[in-house]
Coordinates of C-alpha atoms and ligand atoms in Angstrom, one line a residue:
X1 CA 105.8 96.7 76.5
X2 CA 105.9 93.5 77.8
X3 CA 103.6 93.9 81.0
X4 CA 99.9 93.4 80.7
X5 CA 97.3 95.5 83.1
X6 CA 95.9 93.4 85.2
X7 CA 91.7 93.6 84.4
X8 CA 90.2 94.5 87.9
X9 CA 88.6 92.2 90.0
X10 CA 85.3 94.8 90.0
X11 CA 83.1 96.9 88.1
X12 CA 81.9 100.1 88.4
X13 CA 78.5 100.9 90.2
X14 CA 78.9 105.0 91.3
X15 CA 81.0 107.2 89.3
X16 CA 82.4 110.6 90.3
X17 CA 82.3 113.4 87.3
X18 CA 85.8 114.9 87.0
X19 CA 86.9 118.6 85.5
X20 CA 89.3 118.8 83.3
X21 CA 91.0 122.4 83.7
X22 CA 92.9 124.2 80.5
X23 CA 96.6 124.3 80.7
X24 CA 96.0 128.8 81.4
X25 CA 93.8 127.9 84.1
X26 CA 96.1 125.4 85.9
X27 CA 99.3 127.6 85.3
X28 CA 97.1 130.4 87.2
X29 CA 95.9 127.5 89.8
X30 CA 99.3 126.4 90.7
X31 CA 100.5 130.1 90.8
X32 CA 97.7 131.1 93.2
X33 CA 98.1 128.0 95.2
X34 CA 101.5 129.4 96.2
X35 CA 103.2 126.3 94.1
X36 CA 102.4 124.0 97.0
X37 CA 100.4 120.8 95.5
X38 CA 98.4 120.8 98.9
X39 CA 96.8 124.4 98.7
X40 CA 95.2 123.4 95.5
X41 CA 91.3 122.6 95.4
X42 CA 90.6 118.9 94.9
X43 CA 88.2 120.0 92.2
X44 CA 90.7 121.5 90.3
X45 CA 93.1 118.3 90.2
X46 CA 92.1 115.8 87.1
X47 CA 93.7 113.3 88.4
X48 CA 94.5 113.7 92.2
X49 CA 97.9 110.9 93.2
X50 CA 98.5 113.4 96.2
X51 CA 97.7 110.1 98.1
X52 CA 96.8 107.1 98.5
X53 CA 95.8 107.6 102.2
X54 CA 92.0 107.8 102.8
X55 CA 91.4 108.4 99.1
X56 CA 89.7 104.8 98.5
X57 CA 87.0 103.8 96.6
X58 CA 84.7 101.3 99.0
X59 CA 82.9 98.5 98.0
X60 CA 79.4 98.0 98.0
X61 CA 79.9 95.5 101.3
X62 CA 81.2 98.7 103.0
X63 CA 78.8 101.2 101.7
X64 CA 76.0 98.4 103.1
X65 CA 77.9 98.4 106.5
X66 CA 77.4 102.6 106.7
X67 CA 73.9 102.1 107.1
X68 CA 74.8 99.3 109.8
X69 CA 76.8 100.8 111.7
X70 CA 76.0 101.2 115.7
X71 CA 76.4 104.5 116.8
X72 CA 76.4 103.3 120.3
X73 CA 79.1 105.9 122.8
X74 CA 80.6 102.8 124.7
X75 CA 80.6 98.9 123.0
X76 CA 78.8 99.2 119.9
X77 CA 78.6 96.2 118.0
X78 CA 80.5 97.8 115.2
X79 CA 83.2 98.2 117.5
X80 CA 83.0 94.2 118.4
X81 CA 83.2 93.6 114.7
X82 CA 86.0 95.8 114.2
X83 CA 88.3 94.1 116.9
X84 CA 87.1 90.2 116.1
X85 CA 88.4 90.9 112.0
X86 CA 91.9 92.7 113.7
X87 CA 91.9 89.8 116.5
X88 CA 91.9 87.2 113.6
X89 CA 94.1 89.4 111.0
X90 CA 96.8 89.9 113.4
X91 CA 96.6 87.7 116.1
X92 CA 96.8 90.5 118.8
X93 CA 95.0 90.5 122.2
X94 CA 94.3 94.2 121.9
X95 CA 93.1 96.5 119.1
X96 CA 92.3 99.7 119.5
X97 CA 90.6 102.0 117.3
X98 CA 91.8 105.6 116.5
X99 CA 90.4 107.9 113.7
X100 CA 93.8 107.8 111.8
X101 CA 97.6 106.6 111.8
X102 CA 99.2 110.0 113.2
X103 CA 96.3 109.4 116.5
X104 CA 97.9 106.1 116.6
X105 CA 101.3 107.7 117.3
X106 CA 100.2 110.1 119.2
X107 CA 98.2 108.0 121.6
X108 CA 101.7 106.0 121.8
X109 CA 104.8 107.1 121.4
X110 CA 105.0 109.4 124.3
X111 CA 104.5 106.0 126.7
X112 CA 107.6 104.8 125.3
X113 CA 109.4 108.0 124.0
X114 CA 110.9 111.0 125.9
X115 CA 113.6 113.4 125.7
X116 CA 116.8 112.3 125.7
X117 CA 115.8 108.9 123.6
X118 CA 116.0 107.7 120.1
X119 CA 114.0 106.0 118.1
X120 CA 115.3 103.8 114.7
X121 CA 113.3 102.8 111.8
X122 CA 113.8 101.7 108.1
X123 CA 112.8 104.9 107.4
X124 CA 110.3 107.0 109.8
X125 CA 106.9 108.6 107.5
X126 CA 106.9 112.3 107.9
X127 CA 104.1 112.4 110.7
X128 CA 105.6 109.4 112.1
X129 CA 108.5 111.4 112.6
X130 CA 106.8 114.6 113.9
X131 CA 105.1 112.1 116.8
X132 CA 108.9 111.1 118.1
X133 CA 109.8 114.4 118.0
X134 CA 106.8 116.1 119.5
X135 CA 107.7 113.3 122.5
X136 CA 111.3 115.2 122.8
X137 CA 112.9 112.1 121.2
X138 CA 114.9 112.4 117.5
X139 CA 114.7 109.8 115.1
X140 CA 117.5 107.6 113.0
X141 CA 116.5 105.9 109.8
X142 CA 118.6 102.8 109.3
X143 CA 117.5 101.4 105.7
X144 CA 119.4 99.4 103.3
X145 CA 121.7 101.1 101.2
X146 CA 120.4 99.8 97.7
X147 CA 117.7 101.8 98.6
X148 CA 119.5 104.8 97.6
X149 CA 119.9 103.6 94.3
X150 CA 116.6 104.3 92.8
X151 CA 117.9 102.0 89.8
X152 CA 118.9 99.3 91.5
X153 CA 116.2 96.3 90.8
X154 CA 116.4 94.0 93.7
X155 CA 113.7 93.0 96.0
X156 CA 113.0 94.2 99.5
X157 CA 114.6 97.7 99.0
X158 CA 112.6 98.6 102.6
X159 CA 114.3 96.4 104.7
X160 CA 116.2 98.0 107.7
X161 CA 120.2 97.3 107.8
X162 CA 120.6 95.3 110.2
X163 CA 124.4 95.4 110.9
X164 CA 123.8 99.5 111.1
X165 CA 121.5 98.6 113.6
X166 CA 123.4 96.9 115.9
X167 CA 126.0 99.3 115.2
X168 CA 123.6 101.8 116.0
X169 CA 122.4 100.6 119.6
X170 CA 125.9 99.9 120.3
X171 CA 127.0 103.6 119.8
X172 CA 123.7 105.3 121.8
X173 CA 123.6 102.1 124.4
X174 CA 120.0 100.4 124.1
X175 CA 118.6 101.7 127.3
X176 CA 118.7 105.3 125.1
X177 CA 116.5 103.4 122.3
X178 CA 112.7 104.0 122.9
X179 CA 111.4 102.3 120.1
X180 CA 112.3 100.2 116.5
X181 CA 109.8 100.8 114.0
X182 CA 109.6 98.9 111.0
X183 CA 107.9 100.3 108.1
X184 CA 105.5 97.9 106.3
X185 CA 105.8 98.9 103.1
X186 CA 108.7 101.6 103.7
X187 CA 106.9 104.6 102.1
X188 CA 109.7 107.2 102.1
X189 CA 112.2 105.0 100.5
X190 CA 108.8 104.5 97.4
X191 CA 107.0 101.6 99.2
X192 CA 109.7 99.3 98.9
X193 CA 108.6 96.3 101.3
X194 CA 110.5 94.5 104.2
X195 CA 110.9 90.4 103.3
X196 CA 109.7 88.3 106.4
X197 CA 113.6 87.6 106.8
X198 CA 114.3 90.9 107.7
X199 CA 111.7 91.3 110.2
X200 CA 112.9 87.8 111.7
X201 CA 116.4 89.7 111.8
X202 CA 115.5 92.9 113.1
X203 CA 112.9 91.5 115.9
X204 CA 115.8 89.2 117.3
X205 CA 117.8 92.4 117.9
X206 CA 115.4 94.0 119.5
X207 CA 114.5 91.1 121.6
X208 CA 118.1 90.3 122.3
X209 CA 118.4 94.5 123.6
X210 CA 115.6 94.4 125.6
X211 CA 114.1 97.0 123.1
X212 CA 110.4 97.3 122.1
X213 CA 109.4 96.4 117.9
X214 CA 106.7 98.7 116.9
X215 CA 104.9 97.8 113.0
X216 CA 104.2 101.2 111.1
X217 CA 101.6 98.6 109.4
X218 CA 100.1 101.9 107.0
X219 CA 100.6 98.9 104.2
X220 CA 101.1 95.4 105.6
X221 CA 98.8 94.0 103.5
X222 CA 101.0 95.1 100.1
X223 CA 104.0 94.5 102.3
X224 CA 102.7 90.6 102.5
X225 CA 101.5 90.2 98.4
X226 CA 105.3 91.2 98.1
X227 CA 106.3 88.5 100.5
X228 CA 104.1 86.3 98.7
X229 CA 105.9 86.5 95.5
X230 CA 109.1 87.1 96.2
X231 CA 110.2 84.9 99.4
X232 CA 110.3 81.8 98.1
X233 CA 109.3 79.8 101.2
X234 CA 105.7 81.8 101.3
X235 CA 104.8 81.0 97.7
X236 CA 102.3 79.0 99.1
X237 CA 101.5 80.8 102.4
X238 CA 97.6 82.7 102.4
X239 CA 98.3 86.5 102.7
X240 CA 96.9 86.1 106.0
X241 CA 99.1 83.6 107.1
X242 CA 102.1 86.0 105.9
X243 CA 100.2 89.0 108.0
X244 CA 100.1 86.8 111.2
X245 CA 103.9 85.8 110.9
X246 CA 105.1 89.2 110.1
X247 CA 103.6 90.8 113.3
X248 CA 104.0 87.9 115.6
X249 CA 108.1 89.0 115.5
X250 CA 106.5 92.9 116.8
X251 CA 105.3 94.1 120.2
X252 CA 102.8 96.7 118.9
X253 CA 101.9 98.2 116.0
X254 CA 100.0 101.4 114.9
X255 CA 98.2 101.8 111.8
X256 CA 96.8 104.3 109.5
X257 CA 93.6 102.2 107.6
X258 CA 92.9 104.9 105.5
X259 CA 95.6 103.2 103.4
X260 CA 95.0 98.8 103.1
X261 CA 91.7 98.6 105.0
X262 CA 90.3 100.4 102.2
X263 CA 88.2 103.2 104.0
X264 CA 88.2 107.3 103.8
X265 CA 88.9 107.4 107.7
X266 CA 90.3 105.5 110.8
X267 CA 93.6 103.8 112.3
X268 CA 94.5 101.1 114.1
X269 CA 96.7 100.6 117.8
X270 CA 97.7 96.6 118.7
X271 CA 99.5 95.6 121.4
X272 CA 100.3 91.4 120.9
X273 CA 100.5 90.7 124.4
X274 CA 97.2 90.5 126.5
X275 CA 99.4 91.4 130.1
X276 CA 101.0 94.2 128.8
X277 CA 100.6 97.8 131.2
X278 CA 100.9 99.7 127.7
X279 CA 97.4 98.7 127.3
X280 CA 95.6 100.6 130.0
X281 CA 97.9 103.6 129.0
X282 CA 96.5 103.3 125.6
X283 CA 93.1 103.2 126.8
X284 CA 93.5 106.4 129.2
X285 CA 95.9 108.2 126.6
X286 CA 93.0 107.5 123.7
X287 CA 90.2 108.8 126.1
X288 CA 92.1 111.9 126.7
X289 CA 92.7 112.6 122.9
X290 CA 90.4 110.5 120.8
X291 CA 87.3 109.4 122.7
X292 CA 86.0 106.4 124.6
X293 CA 88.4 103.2 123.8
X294 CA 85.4 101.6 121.9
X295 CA 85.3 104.1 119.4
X296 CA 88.8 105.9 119.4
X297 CA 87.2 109.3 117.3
X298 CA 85.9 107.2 114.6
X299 CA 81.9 106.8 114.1
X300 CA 80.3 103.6 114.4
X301 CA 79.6 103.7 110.6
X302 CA 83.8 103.7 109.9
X303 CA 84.2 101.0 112.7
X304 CA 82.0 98.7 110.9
X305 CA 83.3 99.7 107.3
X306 CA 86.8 99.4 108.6
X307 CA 86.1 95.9 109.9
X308 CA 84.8 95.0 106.4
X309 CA 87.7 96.4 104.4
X310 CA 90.6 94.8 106.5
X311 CA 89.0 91.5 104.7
X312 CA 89.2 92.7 101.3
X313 CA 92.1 94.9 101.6
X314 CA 93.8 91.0 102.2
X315 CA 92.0 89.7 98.8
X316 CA 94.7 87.8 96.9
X317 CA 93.2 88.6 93.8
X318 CA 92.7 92.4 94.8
X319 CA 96.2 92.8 95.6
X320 CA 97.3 91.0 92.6
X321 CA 95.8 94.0 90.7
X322 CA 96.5 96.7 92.4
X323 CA 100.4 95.8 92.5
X324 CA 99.9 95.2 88.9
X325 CA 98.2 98.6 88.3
X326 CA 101.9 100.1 89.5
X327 CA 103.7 97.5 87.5
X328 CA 101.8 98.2 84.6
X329 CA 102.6 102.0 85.1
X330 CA 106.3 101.6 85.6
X331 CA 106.4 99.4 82.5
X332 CA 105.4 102.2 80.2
X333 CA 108.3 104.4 82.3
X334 CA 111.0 102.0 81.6
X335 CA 109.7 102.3 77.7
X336 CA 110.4 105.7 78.1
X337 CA 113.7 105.8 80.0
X338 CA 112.0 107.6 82.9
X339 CA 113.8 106.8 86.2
X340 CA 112.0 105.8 89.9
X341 CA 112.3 103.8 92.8
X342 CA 113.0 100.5 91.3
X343 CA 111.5 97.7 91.2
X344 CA 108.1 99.4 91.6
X345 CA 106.9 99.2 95.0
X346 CA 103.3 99.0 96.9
X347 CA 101.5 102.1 96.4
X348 CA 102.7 104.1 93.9
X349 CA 105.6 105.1 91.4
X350 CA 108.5 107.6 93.1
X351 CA 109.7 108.7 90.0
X352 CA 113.4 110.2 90.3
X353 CA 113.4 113.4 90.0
X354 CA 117.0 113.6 90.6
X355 CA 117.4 112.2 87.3
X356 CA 115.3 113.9 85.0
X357 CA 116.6 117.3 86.6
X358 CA 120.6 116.6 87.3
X359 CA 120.6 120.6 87.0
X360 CA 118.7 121.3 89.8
X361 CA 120.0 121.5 93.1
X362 CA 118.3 120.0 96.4
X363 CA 118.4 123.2 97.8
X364 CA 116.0 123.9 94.6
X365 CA 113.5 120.8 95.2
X366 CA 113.5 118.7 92.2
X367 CA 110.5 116.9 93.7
X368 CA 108.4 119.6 93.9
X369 CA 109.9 120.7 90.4
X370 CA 108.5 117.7 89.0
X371 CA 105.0 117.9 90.8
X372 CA 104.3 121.1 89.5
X373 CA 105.2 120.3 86.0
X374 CA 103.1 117.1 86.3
X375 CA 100.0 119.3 87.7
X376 CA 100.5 121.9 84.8
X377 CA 101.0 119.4 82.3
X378 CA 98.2 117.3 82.7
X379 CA 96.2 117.9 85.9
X380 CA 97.9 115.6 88.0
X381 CA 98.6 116.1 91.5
X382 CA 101.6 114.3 92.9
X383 CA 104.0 115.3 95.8
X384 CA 107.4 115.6 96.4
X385 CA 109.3 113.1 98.4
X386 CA 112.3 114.7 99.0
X387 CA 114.4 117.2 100.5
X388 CA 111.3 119.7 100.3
X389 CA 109.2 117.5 102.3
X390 CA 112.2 116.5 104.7
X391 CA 112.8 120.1 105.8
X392 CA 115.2 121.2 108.1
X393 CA 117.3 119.9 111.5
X394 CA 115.1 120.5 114.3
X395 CA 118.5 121.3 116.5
X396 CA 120.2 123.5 114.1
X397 CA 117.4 124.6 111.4
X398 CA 119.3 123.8 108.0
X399 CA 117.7 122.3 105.4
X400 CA 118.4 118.6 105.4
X401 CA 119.5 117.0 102.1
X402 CA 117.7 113.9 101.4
X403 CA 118.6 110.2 100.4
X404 CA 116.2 110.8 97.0
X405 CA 114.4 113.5 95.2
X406 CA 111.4 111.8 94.5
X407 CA 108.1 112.9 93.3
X408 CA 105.5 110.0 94.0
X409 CA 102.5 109.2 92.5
X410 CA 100.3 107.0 94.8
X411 CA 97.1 105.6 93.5
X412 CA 94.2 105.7 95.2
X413 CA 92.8 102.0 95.9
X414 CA 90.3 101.2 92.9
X415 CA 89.7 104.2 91.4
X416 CA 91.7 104.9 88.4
X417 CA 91.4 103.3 85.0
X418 CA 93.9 102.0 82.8
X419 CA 93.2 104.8 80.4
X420 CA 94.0 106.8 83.6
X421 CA 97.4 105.4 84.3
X422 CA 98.0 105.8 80.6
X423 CA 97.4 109.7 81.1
X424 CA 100.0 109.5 83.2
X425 CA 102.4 108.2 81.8
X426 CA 102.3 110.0 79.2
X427 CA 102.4 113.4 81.2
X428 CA 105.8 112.0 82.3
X429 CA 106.9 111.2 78.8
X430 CA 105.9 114.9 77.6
X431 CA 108.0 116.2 81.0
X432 CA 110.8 114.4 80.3
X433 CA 111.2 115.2 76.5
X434 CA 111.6 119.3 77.9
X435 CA 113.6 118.9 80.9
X436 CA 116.7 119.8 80.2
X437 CA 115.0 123.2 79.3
X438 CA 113.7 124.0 83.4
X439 CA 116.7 125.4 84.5
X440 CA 116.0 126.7 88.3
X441 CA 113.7 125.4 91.2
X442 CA 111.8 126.6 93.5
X443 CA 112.4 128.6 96.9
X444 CA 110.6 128.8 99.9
X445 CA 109.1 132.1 100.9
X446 CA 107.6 131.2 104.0
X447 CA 107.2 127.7 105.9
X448 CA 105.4 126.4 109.6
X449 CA 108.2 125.4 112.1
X450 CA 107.2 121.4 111.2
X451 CA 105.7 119.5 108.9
X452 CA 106.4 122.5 106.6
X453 CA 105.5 121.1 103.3
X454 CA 102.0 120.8 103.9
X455 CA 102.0 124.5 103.9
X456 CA 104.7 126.3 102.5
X457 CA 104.6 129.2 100.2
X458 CA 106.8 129.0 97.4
X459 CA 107.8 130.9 93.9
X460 CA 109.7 129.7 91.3
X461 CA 113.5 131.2 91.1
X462 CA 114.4 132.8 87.9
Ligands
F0G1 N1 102.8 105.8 108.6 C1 103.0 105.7 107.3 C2 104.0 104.8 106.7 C3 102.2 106.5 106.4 O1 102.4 106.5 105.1 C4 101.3 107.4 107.0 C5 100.5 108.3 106.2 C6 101.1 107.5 108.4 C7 101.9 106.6 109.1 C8 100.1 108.4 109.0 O2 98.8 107.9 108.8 O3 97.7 109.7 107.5 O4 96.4 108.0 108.7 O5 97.6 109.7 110.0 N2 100.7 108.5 105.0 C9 99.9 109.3 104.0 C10 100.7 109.3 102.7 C11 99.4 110.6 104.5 O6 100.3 110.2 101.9 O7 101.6 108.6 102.5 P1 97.5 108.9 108.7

């Protein structure tokens, strides 16, 4: 193997005990959890990659600014501290603070979004998705085709296509588009980032349309490590510098923290331009649904952890490790043969489930497949990315068929070991040595009208 695991740039100060389950009592787990990862207990998960969303370890800077933090209703001081750090990170006039990403959309898309409009992205999250829609509006995802081909090793595999996108707001006319939203990294698509040329591109459409740029900045600071090292004119840019130039080419951008700011809970609205009317909308709309605009349904204590982690979440050595925790990973899957979203991206590995179960349909969920397997196997729970997880046509109500079949592993920020990523791996290299032998999926046997795999019954079809 020719990578080497980056050593972390920490030690360890708290640790957290962890069960390990027998392979009978996780068979009966998964069984009893209906065979949907997210109706399992967290206790009963060895090694939990369900996300890497709020599932960070803090450091002790943050855990210090817990016991700082002002509980003031209106202006705390953690709430100053909070803005001044995304101020200087982003170079926006306005930050607002909401408790998570999916408040972020809520509190925004319905002042640009209605029914009758679209809105295009490199590819839209899940939630992201449920917000246009909830507004009435229906979504496009525009990204690059070699972003289909899990095996296809070329950088920026997030970026949007740009000459669909013109193509796009030529066919619907532009004063039908509501909103671009560029995904920083592109999660769906297995964190694959956007290079800075891309954004450039895409923000000169949208400026030449008359159309507003939104950042879905869940992982801009990964998005700008990748920029970093594989741009060549910002091999000698600071990660911030990268940061500042990427969302200079945006209007707004909403964020979910609990993903590069490197905290448990809390999100992010910015609006660049100090005159801008979205930003007393966003003030009345987050009063109505999150709280006063100076703490946006956080506590004081996340403001003031938030406002630390943004800083360290922008570490150049942090980020040199944690991209090399997934590289390190997707080495020992390339030793193995094992197919994913290639080259590894931000977050996590999407492993191609496709691939390592031609025989089962998407009608089947080889995603899911995969997950459970993983979960019985070892303890690990992942989640599908896929056609389970898309769901069906909100117009017509058939299941959609998906671009990949992906299960994804994301790693927590900090937390696992390289003994841990070795346990996974090699739960992958046990699956794969026995799966020609699973023949048949999964089928639903009952699902919520959205969002339906965070709840979904299923059973395995013999
Ligand atoms: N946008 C992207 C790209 C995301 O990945 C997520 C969340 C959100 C928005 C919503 O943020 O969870 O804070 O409300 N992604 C998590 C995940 C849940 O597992 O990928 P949130």
């Amino acid at each position: 193997m020719a990578i080497k695991y980056i050593p972390e740039p920490f030690r360890i100060k708290s640790v957290e005990p962890l069960k390990i389950l027998s392979k009978e009592e996780r068979i009966q787990k998964i069984k009893e959890a209906k065979y949907n990862l997210f109706l399992l207990k967290g206790e009963d998960c060895y090694i939990d990659l369900l996300t890497d969303s709020g599932t960070n370890a803090m450091s002790q800077d943050q855990w210090a600014g817990v016991m700082r933090g002002d509980e003031a209703y209106a202006g705390a001081s953690s709430y100053y501290k909070l803005i001044e750090a995304g101020k200087d990170i982003f170079n926006y006039d306005y930050i607002q603070p909401v408790h998570q990403g999916r408040a972020g959309e809520k509190v925004l898309f319905p002042l640009l979004l209605g029914a009758g409009k679209l809105a295009i992205s490199n590819m839209f999250f899940d939630t992201t998705r449920a917000h246009v829609e909830l507004t009435g509006a229906r979504c496009i995802d525009c990204v690059v085709e070699a972003a289909k081909d899990p095996a296809r090793r070329i950088p920026f595999k997030g970026n949007m296509d740009v000459e669909r996108l013109e193509r796009l707001i030529g066919e619907h006319g532009a004063e039908n588009i509501g909103m671009i939203v560029m995904t920083i990294t592109n999660n769906s698509a297995g964190g694959q980032p956007v290079s800075m040329k891309n954004m450039r591109d895409v923000a000169a459409i949208a400026k030449k349309h008359h159309i507003l740029l939104n950042i879905d900045a869940a992982r801009y600071a990964e998005n700008a490590y990748f920029v970093q090292r594989d741009e060549a004119e910002y091999k000698n840019k600071s990660i911030k510098d990268i940061i500042r130039e990427m969302f200079s080419y945006a209007d707004t951008f909403t964020m979910s923290a609990k993903k590069d700011a490197i905290v448990n809970m809390g999100g992010l609205i910015g609006v660049k331009d100090a005159s801008s009317p979205l930003i007393i909308k966003t003030k009345a709309n987050c009063i109505c649904y999150e709280g006063f605009f100076t703490y946006g349904g956080l506590s004081g204590r996340d403001l003031e952890a938030m406002a630390i982690g943004l800083y360290e979440g922008i570490d150049n050595d942090y980020l040199r490790y944690r991209i090399g925790q997934i590289e390190y990973l997707a080495a020992r899957l390339d030793d193995a043969g094992i197919g994913y979203q290639s080259p590894a991206g931000g977050h996590g590995i999407f492993v191609d489930a496709a691939a390592m179960f031609p025989q089962i349909p998407y009608t089947e969920y080889p995603g899911q497949v995969l997950a459970v397997e993983l979960y019985k196997e070892a303890g690990i729970r992942s989640c599908d990315i896929g056609s389970y997880m898309l769901g069906n046509d909100p117009d017509t109500g058939k299941q959609l068929h998906a671009d990949f079949e992906f299960t994804r592993l994301a790693i927590p920020r900090r937390v696992y070991t390289q003994a841990h990523t070795d346990v996974m791996a090699d739960a992958l290299v046990e699956i794969k040595k026995r799966a020609s032998q699973i023949r048949r999926g999964y089928r639903i046997t009952w699902e919520p009208p959205i969002l339906r795999h965070f709840q979904a019954h299923l059973e395995p079809i013999c």
